Coordinates of C-alpha atoms (C1' of nucleotides) in Angstrom, one line a residue:
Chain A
X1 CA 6.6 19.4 18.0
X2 CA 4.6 19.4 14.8
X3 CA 1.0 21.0 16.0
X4 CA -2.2 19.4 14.3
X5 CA -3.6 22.9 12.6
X6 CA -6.9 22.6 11.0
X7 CA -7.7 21.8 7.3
X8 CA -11.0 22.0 5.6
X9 CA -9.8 19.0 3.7
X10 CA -8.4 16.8 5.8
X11 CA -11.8 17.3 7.7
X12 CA -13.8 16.5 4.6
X13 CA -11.4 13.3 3.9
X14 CA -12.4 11.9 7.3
X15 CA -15.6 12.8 7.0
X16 CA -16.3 10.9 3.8
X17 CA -14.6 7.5 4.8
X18 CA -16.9 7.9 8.1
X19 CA -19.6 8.0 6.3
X20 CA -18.7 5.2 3.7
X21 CA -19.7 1.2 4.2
X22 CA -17.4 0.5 1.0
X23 CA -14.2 0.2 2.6
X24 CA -13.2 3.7 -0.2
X25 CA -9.3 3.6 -1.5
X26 CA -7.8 6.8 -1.6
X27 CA -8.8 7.3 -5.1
X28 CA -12.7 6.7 -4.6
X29 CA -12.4 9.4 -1.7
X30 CA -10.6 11.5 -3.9
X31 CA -13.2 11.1 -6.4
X32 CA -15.7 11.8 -3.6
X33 CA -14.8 15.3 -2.5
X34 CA -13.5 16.3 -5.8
X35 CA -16.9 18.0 -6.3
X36 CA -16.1 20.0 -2.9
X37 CA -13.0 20.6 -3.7
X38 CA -12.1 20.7 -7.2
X39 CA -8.1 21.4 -7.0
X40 CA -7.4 18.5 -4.1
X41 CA -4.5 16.5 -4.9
X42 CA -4.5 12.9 -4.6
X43 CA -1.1 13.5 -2.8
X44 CA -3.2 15.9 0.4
X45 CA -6.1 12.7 0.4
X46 CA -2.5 10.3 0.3
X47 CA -0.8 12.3 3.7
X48 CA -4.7 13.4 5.2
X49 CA -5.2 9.1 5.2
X50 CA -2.2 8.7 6.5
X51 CA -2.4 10.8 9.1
X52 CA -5.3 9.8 10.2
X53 CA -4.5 5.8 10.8
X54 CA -1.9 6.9 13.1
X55 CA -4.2 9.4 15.0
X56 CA -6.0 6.2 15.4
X57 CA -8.9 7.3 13.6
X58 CA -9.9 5.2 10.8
X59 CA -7.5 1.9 9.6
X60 CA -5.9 1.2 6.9
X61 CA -6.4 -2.1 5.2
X62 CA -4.2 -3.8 3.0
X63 CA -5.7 -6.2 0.4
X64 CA -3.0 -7.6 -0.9
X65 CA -4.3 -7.4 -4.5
X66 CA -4.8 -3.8 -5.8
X67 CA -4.9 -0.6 -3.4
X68 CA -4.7 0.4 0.0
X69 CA -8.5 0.4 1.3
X70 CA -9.3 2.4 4.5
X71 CA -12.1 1.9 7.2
X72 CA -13.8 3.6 9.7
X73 CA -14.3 1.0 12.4
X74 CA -11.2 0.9 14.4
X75 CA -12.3 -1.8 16.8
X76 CA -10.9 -5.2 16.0
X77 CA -13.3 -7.1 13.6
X78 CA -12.3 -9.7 10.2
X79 CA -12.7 -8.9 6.5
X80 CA -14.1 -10.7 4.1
X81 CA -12.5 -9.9 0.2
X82 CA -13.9 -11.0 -2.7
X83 CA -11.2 -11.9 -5.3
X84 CA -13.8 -11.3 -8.2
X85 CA -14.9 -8.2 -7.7
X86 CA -12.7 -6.9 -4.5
X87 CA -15.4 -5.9 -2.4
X88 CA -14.8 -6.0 1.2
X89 CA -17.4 -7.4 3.6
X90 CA -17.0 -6.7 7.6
X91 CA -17.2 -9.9 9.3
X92 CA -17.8 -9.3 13.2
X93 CA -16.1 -12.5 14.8
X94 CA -16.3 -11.7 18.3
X95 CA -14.8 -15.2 19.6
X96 CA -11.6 -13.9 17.9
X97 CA -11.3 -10.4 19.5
X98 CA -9.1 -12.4 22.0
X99 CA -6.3 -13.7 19.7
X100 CA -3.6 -11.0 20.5
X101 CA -4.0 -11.5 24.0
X102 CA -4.0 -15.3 23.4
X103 CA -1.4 -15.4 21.1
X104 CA 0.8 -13.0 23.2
X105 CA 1.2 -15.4 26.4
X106 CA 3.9 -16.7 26.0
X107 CA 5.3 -13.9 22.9
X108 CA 8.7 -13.4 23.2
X109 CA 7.5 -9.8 21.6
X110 CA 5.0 -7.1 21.7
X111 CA 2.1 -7.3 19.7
X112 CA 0.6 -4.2 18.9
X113 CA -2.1 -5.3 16.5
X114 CA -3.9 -8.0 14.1
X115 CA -5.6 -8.3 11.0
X116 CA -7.3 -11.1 10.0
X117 CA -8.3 -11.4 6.5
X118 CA -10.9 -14.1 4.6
X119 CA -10.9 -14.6 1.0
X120 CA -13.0 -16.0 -1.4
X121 CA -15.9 -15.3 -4.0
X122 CA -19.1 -13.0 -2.7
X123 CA -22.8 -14.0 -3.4
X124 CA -22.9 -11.5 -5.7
X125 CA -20.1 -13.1 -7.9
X126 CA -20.9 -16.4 -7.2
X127 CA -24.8 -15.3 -9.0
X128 CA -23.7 -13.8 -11.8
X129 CA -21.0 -17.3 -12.8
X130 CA -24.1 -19.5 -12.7
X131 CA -26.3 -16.7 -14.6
X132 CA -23.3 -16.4 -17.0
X133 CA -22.5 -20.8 -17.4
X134 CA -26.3 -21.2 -18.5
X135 CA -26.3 -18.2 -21.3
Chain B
X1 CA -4.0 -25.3 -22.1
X2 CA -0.5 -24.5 -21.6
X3 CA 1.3 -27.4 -19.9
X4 CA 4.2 -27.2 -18.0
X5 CA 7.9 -27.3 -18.8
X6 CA 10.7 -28.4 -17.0
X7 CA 13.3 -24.9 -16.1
X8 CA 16.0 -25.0 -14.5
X9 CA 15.5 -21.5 -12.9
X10 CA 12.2 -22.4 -11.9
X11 CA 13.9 -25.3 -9.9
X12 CA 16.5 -23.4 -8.3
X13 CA 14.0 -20.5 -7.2
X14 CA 11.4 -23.4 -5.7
X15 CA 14.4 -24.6 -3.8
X16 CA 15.3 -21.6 -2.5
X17 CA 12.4 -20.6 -1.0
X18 CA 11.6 -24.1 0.4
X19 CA 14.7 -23.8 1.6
X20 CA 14.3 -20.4 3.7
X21 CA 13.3 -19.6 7.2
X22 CA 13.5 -16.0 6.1
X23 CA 10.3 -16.0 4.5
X24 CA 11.8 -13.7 1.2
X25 CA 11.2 -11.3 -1.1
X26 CA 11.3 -11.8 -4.8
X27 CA 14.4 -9.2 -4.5
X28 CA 15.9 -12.1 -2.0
X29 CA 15.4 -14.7 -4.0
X30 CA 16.8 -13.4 -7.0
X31 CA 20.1 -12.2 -5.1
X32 CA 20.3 -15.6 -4.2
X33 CA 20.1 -17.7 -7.0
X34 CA 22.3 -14.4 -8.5
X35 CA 25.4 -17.0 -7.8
X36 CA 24.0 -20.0 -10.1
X37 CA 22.3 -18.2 -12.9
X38 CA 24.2 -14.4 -13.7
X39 CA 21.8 -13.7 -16.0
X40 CA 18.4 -14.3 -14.9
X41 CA 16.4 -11.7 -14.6
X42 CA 13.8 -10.4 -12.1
X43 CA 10.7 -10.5 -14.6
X44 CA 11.8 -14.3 -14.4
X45 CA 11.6 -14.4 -10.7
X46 CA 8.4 -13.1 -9.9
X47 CA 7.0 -14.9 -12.9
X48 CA 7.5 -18.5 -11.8
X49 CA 7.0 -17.3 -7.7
X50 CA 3.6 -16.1 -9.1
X51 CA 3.5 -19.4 -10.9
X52 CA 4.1 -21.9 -7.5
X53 CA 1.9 -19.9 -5.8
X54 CA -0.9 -20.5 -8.2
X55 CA 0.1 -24.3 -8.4
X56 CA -0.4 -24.3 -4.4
X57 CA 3.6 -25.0 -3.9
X58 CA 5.0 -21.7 -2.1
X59 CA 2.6 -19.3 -0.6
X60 CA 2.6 -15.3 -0.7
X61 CA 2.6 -12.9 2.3
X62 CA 1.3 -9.4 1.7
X63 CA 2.7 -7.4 4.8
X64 CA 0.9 -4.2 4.3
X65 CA 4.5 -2.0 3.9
X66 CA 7.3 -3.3 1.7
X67 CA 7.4 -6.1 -1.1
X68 CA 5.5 -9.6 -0.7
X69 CA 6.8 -12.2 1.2
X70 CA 7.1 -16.1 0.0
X71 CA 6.4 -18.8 2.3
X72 CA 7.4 -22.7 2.2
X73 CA 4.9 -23.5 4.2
X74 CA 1.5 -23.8 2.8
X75 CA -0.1 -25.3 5.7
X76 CA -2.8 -22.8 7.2
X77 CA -1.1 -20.6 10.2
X78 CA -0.6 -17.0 11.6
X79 CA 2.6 -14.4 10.8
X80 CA 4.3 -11.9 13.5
X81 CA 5.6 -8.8 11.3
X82 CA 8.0 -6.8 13.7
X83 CA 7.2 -3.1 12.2
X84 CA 10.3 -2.1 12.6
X85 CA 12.9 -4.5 11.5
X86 CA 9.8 -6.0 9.2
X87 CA 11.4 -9.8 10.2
X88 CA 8.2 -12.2 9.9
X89 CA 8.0 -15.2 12.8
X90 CA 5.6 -18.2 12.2
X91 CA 3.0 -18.1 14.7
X92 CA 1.5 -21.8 15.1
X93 CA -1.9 -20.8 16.7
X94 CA -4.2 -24.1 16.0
X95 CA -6.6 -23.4 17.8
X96 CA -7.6 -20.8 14.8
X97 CA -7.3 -23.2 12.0
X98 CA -10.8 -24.0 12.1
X99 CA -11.3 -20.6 12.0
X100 CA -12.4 -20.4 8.2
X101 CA -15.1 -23.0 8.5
X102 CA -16.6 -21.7 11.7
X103 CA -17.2 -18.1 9.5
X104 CA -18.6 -19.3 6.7
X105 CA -21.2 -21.1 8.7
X106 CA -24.1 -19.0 8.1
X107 CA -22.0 -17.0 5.5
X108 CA -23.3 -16.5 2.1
X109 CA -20.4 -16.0 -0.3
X110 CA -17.6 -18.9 -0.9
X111 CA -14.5 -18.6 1.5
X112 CA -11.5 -19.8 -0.1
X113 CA -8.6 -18.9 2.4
X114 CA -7.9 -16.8 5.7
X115 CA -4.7 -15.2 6.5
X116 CA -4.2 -13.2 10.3
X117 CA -1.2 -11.6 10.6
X118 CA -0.1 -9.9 13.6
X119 CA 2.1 -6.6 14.0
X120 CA 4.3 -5.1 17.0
X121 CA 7.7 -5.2 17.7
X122 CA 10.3 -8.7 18.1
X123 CA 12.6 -9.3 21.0
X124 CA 15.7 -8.4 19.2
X125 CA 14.4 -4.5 18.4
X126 CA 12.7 -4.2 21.6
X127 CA 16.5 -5.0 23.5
X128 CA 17.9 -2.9 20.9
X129 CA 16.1 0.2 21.8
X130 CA 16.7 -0.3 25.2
X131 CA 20.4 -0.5 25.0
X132 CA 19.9 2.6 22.8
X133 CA 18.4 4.5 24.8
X134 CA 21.0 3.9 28.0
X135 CA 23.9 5.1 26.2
Chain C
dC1 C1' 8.6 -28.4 -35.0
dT2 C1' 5.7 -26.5 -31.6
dT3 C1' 4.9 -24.5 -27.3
dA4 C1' 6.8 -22.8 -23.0
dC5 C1' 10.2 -20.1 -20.8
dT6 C1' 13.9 -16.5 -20.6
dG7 C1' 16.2 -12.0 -20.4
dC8 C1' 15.6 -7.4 -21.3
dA9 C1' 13.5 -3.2 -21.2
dA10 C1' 9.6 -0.6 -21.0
dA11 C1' 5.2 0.1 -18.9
dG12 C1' 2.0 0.0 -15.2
dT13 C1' 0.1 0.7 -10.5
dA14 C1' 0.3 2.6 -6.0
dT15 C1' 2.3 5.7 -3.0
dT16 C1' 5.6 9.2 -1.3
dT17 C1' 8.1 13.4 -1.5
dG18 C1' 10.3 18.3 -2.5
dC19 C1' 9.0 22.7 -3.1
dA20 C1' 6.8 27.3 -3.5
dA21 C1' 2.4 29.3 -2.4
dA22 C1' -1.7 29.4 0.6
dA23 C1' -4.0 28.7 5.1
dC24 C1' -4.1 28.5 10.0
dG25 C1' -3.3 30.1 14.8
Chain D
dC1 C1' 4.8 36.2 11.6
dG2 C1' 6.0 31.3 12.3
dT3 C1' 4.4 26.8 11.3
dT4 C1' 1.4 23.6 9.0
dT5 C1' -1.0 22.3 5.0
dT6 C1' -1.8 22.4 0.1
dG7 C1' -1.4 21.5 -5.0
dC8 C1' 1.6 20.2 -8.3
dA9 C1' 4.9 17.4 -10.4
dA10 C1' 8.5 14.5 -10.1
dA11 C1' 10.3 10.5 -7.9
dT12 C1' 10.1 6.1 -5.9
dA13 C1' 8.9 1.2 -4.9
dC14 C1' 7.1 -2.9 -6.5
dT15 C1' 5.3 -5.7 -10.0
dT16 C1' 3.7 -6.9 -14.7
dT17 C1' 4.1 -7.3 -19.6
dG18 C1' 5.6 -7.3 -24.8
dC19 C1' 8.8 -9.2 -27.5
dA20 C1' 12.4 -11.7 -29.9
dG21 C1' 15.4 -15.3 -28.9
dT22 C1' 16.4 -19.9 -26.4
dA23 C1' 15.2 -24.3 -24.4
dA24 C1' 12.1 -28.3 -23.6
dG25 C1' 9.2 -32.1 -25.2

DNA sequence: CTTACTGCAAAGTATTTGCAAAACG
DNA sequence: CGTTTTGCAAATACTTTGCAGTAAG
């Protein structure tokens, strides 16, 4: 049930967070094809996103501070979130690609996925405090 | 600025989630101190939850669908969310403690804290879908 | 007395949903 | 045509906040 019939939107939505490095929420890719599409809801970008992470084609990442953010690397790889100024930074941490099978031996469950997340303060904040203490 | 007082909700909510397995959500944790303190109200309890957290004394678990989490244990380890009945197991996986010091070797921002969580499905829905689906 | 904390209600943020009209196959 | 998707608006879920009164030091 339910055939995938297709929108000129929902290919527009993907295509903008593929070509994004910024980790976009739904309201900077709404903000991004606006200009294409001047009478998109944010609702259509909401259920397009959605619909998308469970096709398996982009992620979803949840920052725990402020909006969704989605991605367009699915493989497994780390974040980095700056608390300052909430950029996200990929962090490729290939020794830890293994943790759901390591963690599973032994799992009484199944594991379907993992996330882990780093926080902290960027370069780019960390700068602009120093430029800011000596003013 | 702003030194601390003394409440007696405060107390009560710090004990209750030190005293949890359940790893609960403000709505939890105001049900439960409900009993001792009729009147308190949930502005209060998210208020001083936000408030331990910040003093380092309870931590917060943002599960990516549904309302944050608290968690007695501040110590650094990993989370199993079961996606379906959204029940949160401790996972003690040491060998990934060291995990935030290995990436920020060679990293140029500041990295304050790591959290991995892990998603799938727990024993107890797993068996329940079976038995569903024989009957 | 002075400052922090509370309860209440209202506001704020992020996301989902119902529905009639439009687009797709 | 039948089904999916859209735009709109209203609804929902979770959390924060302003304020006047209460409690702590």
């Amino acid at each position: 049930m339910a055939t995938l019939k297709y929108s000129r939107q929902r290919e527009s939505i993907r295509e903008f967070v593929m070509n994004s490095r910024e980790h976009p929420t739904a309201d900077t890719v709404y903000a991004g094809i606006k200009a294409e599409f001047p009478n998109i809801s944010l609702g259509t970008v909401y259920r397009n996103l959605s619909l998308l992470v469970d096709l398996g084609e982009i992620a979803k990442i949840t920052t725990g501070d402020g909006p969704d953010r989605f991605d367009c690397n699915t493989k497994p790889h780390s974040h980095f979130i700056c608390t300052q100024c909430h950029n996200i930074t990929d962090i490729e941490a290939s020794e830890f690609d293994c943790m759901k099978e390591k963690v599973a031996e032994g799992f009484d469950g199944k594991i379907t996925g993992h996330m882990t997340t780093f926080y902290g303060i960027c370069k780019e904040c960390l700068e602009a405090k120093k430029i800011k203490k000596t003013s």
